[in-house]
mmCIF file of C-alpha atoms and ligand atoms in Angstrom:
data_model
loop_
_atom_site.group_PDB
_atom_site.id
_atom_site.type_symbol
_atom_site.label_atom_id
_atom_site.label_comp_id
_atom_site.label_asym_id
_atom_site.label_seq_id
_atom_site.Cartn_x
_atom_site.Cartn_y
_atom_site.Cartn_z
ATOM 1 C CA UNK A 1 -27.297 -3.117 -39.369
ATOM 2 C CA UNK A 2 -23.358 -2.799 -40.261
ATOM 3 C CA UNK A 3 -21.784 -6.144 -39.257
ATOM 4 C CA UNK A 4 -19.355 -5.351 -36.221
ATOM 5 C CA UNK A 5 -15.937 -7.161 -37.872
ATOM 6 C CA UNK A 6 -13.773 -5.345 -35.275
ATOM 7 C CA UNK A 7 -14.022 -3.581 -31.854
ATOM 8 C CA UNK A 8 -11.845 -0.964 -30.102
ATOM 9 C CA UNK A 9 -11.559 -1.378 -26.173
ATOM 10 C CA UNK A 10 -10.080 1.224 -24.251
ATOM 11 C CA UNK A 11 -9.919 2.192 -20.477
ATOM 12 C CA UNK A 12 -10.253 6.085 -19.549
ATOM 13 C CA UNK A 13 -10.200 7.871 -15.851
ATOM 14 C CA UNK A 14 -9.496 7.329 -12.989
ATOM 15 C CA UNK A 15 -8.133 3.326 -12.626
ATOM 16 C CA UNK A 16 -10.240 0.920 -11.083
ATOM 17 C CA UNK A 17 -9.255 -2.440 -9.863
ATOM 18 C CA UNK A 18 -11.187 -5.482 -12.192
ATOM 19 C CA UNK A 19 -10.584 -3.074 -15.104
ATOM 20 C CA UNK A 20 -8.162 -6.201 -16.122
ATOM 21 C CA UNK A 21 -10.574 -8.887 -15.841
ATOM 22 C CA UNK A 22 -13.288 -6.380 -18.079
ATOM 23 C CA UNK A 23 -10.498 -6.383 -20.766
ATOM 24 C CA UNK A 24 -9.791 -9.532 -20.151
ATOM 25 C CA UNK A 25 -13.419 -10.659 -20.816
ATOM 26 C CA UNK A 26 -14.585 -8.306 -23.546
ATOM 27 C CA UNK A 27 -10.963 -9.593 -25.449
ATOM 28 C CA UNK A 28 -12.280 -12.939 -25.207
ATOM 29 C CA UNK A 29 -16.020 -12.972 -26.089
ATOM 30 C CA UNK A 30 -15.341 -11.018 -28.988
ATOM 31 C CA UNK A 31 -13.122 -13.132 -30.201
ATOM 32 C CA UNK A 32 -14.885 -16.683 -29.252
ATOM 33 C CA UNK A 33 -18.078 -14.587 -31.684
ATOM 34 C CA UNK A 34 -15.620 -14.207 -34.467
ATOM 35 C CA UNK A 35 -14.686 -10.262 -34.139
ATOM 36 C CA UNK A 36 -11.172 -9.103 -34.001
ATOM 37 C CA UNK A 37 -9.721 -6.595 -31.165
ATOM 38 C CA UNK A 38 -7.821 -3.780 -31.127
ATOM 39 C CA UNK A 39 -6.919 -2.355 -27.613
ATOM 40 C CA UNK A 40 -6.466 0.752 -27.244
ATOM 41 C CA UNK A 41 -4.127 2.312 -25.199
ATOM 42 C CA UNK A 42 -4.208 5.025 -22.410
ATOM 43 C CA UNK A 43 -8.234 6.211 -22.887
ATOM 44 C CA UNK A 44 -9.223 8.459 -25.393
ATOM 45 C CA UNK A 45 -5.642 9.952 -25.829
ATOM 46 C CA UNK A 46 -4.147 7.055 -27.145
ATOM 47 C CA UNK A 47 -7.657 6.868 -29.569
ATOM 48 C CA UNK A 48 -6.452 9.957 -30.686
ATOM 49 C CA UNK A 49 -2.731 9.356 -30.760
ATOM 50 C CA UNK A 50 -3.068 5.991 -32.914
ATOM 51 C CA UNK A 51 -1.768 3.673 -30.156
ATOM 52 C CA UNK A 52 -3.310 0.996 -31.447
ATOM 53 C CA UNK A 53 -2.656 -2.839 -31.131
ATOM 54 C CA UNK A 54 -4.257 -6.166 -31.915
ATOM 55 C CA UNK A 55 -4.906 -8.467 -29.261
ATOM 56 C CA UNK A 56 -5.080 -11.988 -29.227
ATOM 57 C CA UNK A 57 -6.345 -14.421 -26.144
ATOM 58 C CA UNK A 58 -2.988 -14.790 -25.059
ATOM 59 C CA UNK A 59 -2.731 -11.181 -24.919
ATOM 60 C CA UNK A 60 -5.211 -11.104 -21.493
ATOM 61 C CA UNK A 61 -3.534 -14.113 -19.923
ATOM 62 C CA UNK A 62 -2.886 -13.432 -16.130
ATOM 63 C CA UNK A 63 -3.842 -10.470 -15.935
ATOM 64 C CA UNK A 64 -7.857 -10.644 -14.037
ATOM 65 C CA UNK A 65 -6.488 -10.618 -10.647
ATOM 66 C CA UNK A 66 -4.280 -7.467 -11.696
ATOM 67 C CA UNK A 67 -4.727 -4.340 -10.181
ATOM 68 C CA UNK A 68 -4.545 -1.018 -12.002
ATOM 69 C CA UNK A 69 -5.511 -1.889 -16.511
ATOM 70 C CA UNK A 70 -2.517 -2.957 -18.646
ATOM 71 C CA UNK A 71 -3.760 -0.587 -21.221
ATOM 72 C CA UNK A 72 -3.375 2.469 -18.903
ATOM 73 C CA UNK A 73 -5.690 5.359 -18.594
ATOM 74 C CA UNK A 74 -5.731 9.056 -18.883
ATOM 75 C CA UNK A 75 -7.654 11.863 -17.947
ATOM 76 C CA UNK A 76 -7.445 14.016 -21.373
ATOM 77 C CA UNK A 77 -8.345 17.351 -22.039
ATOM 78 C CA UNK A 78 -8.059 17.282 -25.868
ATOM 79 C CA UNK A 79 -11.067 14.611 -26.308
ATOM 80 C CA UNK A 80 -13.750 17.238 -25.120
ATOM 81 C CA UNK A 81 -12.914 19.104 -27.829
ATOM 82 C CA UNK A 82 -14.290 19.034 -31.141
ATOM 83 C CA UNK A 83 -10.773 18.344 -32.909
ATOM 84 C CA UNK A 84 -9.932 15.684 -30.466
ATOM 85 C CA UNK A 85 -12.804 13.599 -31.191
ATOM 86 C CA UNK A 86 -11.967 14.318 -35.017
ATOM 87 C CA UNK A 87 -9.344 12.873 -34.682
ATOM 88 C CA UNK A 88 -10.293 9.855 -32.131
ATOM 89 C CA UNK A 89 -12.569 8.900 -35.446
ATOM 90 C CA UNK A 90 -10.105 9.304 -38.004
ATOM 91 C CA UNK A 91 -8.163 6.393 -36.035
ATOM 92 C CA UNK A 92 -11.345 4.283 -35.848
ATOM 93 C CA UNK A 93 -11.528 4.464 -39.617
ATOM 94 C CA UNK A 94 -8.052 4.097 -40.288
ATOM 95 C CA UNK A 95 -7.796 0.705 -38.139
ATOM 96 C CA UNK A 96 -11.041 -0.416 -39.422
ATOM 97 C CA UNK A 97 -12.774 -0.537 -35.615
ATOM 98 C CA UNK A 98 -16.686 -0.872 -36.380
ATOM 99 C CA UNK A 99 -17.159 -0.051 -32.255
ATOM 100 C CA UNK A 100 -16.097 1.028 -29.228
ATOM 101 C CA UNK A 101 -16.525 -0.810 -25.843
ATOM 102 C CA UNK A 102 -15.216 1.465 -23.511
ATOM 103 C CA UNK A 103 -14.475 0.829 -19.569
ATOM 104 C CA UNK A 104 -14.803 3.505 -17.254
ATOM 105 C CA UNK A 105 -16.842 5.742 -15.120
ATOM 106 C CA UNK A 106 -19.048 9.349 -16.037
ATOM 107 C CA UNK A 107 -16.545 11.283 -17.762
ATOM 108 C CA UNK A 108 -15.660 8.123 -20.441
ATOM 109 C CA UNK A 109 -19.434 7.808 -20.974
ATOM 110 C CA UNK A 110 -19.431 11.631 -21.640
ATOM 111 C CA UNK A 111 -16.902 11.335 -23.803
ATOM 112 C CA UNK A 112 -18.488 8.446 -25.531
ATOM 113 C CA UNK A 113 -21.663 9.418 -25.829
ATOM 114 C CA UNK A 114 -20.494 12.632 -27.989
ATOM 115 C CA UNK A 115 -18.221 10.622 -30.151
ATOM 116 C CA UNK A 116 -21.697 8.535 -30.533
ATOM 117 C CA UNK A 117 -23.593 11.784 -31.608
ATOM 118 C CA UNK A 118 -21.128 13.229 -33.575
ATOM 119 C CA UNK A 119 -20.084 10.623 -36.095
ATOM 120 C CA UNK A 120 -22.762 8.005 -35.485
ATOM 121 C CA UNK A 121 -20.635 5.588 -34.039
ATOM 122 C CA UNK A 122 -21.764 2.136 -32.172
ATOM 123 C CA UNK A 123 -20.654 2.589 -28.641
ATOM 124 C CA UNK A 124 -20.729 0.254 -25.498
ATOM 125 C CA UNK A 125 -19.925 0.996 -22.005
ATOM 126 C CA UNK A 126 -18.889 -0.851 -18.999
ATOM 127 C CA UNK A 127 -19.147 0.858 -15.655
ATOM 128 C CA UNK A 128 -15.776 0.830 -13.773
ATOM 129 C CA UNK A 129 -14.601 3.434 -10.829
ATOM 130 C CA UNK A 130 -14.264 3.062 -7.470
ATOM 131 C CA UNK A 131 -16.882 5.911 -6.921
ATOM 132 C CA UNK A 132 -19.924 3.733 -7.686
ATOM 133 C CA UNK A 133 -21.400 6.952 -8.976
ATOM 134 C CA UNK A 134 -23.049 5.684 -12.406
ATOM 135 C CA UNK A 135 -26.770 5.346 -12.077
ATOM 136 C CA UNK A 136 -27.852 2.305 -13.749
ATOM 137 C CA UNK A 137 -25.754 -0.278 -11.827
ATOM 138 C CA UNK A 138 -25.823 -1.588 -8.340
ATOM 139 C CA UNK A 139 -22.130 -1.897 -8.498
ATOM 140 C CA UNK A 140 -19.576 -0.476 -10.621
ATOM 141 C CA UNK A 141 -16.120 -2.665 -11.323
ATOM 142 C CA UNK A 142 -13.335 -1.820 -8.748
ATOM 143 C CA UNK A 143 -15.921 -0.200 -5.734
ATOM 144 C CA UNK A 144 -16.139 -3.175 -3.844
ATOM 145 C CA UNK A 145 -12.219 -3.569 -3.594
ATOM 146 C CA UNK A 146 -11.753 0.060 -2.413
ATOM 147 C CA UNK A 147 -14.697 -0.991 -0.156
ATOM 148 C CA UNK A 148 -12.446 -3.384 1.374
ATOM 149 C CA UNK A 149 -8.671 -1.506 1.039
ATOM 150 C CA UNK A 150 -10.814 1.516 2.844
ATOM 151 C CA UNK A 151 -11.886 -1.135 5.976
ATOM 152 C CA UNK A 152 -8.898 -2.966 6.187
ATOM 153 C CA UNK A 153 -7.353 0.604 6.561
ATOM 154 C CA UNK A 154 -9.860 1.848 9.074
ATOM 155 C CA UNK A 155 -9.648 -1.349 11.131
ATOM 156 C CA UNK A 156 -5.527 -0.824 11.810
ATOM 157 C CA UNK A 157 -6.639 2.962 12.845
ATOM 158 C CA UNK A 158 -8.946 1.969 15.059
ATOM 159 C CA UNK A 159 -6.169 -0.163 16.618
ATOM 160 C CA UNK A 160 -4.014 2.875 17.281
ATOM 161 C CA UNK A 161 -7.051 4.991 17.749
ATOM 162 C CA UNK A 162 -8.332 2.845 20.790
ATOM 163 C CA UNK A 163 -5.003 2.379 22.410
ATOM 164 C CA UNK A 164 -4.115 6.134 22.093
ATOM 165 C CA UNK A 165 -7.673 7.174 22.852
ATOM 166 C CA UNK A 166 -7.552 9.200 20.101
ATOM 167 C CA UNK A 167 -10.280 10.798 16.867
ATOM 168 C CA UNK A 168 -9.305 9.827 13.960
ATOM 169 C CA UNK A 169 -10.415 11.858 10.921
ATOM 170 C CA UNK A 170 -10.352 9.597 7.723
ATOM 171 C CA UNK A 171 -10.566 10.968 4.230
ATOM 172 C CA UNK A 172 -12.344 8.701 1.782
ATOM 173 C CA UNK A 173 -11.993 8.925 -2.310
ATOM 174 C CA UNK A 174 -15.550 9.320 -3.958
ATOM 175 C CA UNK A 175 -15.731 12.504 -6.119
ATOM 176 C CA UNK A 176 -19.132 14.234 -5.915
ATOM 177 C CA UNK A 177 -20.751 10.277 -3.961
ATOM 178 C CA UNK A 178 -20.746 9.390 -0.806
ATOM 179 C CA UNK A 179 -20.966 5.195 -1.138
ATOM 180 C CA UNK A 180 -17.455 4.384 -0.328
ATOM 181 C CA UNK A 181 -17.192 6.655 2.599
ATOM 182 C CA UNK A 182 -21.145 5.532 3.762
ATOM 183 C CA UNK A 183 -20.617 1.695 3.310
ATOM 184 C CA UNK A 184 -16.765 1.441 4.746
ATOM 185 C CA UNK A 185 -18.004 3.529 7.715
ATOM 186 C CA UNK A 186 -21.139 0.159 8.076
ATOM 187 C CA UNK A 187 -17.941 -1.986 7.443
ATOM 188 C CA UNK A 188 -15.608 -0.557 9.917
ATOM 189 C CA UNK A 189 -17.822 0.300 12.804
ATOM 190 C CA UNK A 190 -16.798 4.063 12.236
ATOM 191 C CA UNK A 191 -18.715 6.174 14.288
ATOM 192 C CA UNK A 192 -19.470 8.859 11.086
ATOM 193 C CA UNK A 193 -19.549 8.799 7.963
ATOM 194 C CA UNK A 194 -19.604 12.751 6.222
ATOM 195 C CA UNK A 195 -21.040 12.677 2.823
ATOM 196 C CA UNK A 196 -21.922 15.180 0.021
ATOM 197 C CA UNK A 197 -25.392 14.342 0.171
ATOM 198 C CA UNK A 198 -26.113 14.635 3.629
ATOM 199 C CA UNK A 199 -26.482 17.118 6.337
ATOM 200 C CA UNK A 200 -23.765 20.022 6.484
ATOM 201 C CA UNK A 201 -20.662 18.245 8.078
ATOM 202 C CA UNK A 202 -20.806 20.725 11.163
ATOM 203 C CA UNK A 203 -23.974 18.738 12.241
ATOM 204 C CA UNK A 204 -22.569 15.697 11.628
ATOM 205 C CA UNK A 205 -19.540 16.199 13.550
ATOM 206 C CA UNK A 206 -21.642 17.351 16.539
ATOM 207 C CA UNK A 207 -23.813 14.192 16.519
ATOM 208 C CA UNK A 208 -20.598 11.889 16.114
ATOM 209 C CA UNK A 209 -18.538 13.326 18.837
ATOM 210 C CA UNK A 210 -20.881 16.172 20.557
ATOM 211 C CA UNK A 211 -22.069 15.431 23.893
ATOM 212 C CA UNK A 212 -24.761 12.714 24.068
ATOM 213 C CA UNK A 213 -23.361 10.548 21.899
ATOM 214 C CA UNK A 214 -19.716 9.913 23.587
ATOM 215 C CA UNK A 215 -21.185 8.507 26.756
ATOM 216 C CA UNK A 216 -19.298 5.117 26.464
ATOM 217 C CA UNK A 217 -16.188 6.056 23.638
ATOM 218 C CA UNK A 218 -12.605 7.798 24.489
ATOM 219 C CA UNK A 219 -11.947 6.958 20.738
ATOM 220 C CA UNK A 220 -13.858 7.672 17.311
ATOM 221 C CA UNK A 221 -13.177 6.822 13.807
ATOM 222 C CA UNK A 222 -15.025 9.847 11.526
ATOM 223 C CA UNK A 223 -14.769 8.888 7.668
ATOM 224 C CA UNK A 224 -14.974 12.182 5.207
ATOM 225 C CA UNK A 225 -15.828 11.966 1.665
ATOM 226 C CA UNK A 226 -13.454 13.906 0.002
ATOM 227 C CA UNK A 227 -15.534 16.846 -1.225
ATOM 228 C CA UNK A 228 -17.811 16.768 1.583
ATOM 229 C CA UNK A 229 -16.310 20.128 3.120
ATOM 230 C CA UNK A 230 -13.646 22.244 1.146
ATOM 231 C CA UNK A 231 -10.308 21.308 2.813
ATOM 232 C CA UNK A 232 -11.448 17.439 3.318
ATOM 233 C CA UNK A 233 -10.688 15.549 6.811
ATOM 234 C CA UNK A 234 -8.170 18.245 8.035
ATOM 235 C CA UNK A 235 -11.154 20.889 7.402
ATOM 236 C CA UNK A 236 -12.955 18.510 9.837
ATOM 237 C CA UNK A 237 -10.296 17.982 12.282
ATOM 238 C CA UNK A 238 -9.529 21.885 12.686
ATOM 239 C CA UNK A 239 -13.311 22.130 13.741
ATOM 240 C CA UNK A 240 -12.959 19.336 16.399
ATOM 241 C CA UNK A 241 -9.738 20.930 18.128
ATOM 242 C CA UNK A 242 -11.671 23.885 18.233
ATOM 243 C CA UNK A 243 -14.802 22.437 19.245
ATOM 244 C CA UNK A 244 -13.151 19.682 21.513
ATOM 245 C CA UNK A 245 -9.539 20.358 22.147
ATOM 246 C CA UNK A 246 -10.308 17.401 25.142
ATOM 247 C CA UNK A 247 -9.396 15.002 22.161
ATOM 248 C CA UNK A 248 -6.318 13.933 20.022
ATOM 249 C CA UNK A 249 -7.302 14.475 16.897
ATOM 250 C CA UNK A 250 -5.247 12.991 13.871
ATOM 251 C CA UNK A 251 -5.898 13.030 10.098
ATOM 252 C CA UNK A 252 -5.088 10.077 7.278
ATOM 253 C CA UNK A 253 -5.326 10.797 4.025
ATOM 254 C CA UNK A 254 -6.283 7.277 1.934
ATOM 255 C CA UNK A 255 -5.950 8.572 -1.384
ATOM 256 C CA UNK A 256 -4.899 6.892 -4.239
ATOM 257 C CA UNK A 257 -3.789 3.627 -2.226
ATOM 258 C CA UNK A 258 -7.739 3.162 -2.791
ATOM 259 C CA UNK A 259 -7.629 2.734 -6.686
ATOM 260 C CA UNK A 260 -4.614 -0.118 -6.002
ATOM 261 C CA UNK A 261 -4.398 -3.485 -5.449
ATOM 262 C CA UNK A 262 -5.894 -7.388 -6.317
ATOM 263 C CA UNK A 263 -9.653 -7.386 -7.146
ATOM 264 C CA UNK A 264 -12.114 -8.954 -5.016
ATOM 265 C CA UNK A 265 -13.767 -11.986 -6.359
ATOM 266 C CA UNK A 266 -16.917 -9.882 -7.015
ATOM 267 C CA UNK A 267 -15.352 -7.308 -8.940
ATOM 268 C CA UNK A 268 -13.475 -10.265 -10.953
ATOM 269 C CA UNK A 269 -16.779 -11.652 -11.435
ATOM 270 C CA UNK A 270 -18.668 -8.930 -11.951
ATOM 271 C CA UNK A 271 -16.156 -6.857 -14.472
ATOM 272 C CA UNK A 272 -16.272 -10.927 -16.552
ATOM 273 C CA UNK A 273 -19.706 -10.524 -16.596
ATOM 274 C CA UNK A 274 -20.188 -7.072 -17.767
ATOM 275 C CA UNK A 275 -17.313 -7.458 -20.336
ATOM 276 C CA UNK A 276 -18.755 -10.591 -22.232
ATOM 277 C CA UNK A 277 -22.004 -8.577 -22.017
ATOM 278 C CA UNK A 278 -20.893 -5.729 -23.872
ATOM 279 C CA UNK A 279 -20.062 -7.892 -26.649
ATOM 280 C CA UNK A 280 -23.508 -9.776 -26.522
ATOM 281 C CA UNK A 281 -24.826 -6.736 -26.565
ATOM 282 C CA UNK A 282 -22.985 -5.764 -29.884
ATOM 283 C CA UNK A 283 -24.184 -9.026 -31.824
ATOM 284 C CA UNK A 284 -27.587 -7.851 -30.369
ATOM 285 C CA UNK A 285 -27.294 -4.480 -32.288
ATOM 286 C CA UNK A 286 -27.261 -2.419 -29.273
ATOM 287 C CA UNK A 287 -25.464 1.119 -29.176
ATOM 288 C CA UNK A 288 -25.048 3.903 -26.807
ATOM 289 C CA UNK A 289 -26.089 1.941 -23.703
ATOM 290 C CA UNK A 290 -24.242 0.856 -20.157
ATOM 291 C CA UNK A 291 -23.920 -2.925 -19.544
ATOM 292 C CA UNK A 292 -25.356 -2.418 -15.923
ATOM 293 C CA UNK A 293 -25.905 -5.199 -12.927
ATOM 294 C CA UNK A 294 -29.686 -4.504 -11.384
ATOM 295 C CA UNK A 295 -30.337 -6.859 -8.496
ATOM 296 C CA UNK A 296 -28.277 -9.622 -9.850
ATOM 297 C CA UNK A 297 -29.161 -9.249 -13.637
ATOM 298 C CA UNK A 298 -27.882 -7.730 -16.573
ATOM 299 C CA UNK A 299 -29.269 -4.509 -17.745
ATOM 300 C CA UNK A 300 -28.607 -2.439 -20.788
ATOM 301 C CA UNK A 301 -29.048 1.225 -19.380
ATOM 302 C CA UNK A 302 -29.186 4.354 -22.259
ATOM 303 C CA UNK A 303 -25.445 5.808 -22.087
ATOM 304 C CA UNK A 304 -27.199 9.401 -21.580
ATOM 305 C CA UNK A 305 -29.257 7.829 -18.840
ATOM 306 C CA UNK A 306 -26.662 6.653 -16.487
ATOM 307 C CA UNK A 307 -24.736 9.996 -17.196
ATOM 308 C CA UNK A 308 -27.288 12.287 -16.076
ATOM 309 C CA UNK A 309 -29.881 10.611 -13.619
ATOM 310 C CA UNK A 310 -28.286 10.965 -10.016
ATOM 311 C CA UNK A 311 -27.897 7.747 -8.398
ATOM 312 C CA UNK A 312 -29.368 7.657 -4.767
ATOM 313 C CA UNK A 313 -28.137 6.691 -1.872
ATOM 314 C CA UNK A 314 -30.782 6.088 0.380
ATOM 315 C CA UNK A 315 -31.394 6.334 3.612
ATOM 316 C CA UNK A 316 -31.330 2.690 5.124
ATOM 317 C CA UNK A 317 -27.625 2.833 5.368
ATOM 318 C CA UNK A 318 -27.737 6.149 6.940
ATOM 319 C CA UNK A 319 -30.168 5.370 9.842
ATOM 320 C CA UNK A 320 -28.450 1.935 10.357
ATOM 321 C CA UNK A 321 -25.119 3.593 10.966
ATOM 322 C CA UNK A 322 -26.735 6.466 13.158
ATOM 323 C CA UNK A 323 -27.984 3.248 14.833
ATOM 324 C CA UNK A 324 -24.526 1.058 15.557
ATOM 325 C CA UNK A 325 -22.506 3.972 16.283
ATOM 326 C CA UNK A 326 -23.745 4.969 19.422
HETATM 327 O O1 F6P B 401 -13.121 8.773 -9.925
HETATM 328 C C1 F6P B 401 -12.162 8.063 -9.209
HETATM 329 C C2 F6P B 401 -11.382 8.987 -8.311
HETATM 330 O O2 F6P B 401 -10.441 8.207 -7.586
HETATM 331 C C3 F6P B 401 -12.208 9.863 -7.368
HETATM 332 O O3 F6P B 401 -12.648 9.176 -6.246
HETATM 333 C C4 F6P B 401 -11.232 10.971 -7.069
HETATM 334 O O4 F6P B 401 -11.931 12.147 -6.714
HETATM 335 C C5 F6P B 401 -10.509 11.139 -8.383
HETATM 336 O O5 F6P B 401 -10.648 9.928 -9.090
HETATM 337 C C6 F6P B 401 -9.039 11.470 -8.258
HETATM 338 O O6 F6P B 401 -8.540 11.674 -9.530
HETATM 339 P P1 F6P B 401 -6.999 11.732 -9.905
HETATM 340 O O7 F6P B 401 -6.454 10.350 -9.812
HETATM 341 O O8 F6P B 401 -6.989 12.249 -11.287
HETATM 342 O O9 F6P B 401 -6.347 12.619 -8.898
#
């Protein structure tokens, strides 16, 4: 196989926090096995737009307990087209980059995966959103820090929520997955959690706050993945004033507060451990695969795989939060 001299890191989507300490790691290990790297700035646009620059070591100093990536990201239309990936290669070969580790979630690995097909170049991927949405992986970098920004969040509602005797109807990030808004309802004590792969949020609402179930409570916290009704958590919260106008009802939005702040320890850990993998992986002549984490251990997953299997979510979590939250 071609010898890898040099390899192009980028990070694309949606930010994630530990997308640092991936950069930070994949920097290093290539350069401790001899290759050179050339970040990449803001995702695919910048691949296309020639913002290109060498790093160095010192160039990733301080920066894995950063929030947000130093090398930016983008969302960009121009790389699903034929042209823009044209031109993303014409950059490779112009700066000489053999491959491509990139960090990010589904839509990078899309992106990635064509550039792969289309010119036959040696991509890597490293999972990192806050969805947790790539099959493949047990954890994806930056999910277990939302995990914790969305609890510590819930946990000052439910402060105001008891006092005031109030619902609360919190909207949870996720895109088209339901872990964040499952596992930081566990976290929190919420008494729902509404996801997209569950039953239809009318049900769900009736079981959290319908009679029965409110025996003991004057207050509730209901979290609501984002797309699990058109409209979100005020969609929900209309329904309940209808349905029981007896309650205060109040709506927070999280949003993007979610993406922000320090890393956990895991994500630090896990985002160093996924980013010297992807450059193992290189020396080991992989291409077109996810470096995934399965039950504690590395695991190269096919780049088409973790794209287009669905990742479940079980039903443990479910039944144990239908269980606490009476
Ligand atoms: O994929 C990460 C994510 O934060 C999703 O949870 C959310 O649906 C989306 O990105 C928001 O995207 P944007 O920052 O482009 O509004």
């Amino acid at each position: 196989m071609y010898q890898i001299k040099t390899i192009g890191v980028l990070t694309s989507g949606g930010d994630a926090p530990g997308m640092n300490a991936a950069v930070r790691a994949v920097t290093r290990a290539a350069i401790v096995n001899g290759m050179r790297v050339k970040a990449i700035y803001r995702g695919y646009k910048g691949l296309i737009d020639g913002e290109v620059e060498e790093f160095t070591t010192q160039d990733v100093s301080g920066i894995i307990q950063r929030g947000g990536t130093i090398l930016k990201s983008a969302r960009c239309e121009e790389f699903k087209t034929e042209e823009g990936r044209k031109k993303a290669y014409d950059t490779m070969q112009r700066e000489q980059i053999d491959a491509l580790i990139v960090i990010g979630g589904d839509g990078t690995f899309t992106g990635a995966r064509l550039l792969a097909q289309e010119y036959n170049v040696t991509v890597i991927g490293v999972p990192a959103t806050i969805d947790n949405d790539l099959w493949g992986t047990d954890s994806t970098i930056g999910y277990d820090t939302a995990l914790n920004t969305i609890m510590d969040c819930v946990d000052k509602l439910r402060d105001t929520g008891t006092s005031h005797e109030r619902v609360f109807v919190v909207e949870v990030m996720g895109r088209d997955a339901g872990f964040l808004t499952l596992n930081a309802a566990i976290a929190s004590g919420a008494e729902a959690a509404m996801i997209p792969e569950r039953k239809t949020v009318e049900e769900q609402i009736e079981e959290a706050i319908g009679q029965g179930r409110r025996k003991h409570k004057n207050s509730a916290i209901l979290l609501v993945q984002e797309h699990s009704i058109e409209g979100g958590a005020q969609a929900v919260a209309n329904i309940i004033e209808k349905s029981h106008p007896e309650y205060g009802t109040r709506v927070t939005i999280l949003g993007h507060l979610q993406r922000g702040g320090t890393p956990t320890a895991s994500d630090r850990i896990l985002a160093s451990r996924l980013g010297c993998h992807a450059v193992l992986a290189l020396l080991d002549e992989q291409r077109s695969i996810m470096i995934g984490m399965q039950n504690g251990n590395i695991a190269y997953v096919p780049l088409t795989q973790s794209i287009k299997q669905k990742k479940d979510i079980g039903t443990d979590r479910w039944n144990a939060l239908h269980m606490l939250s009476i």
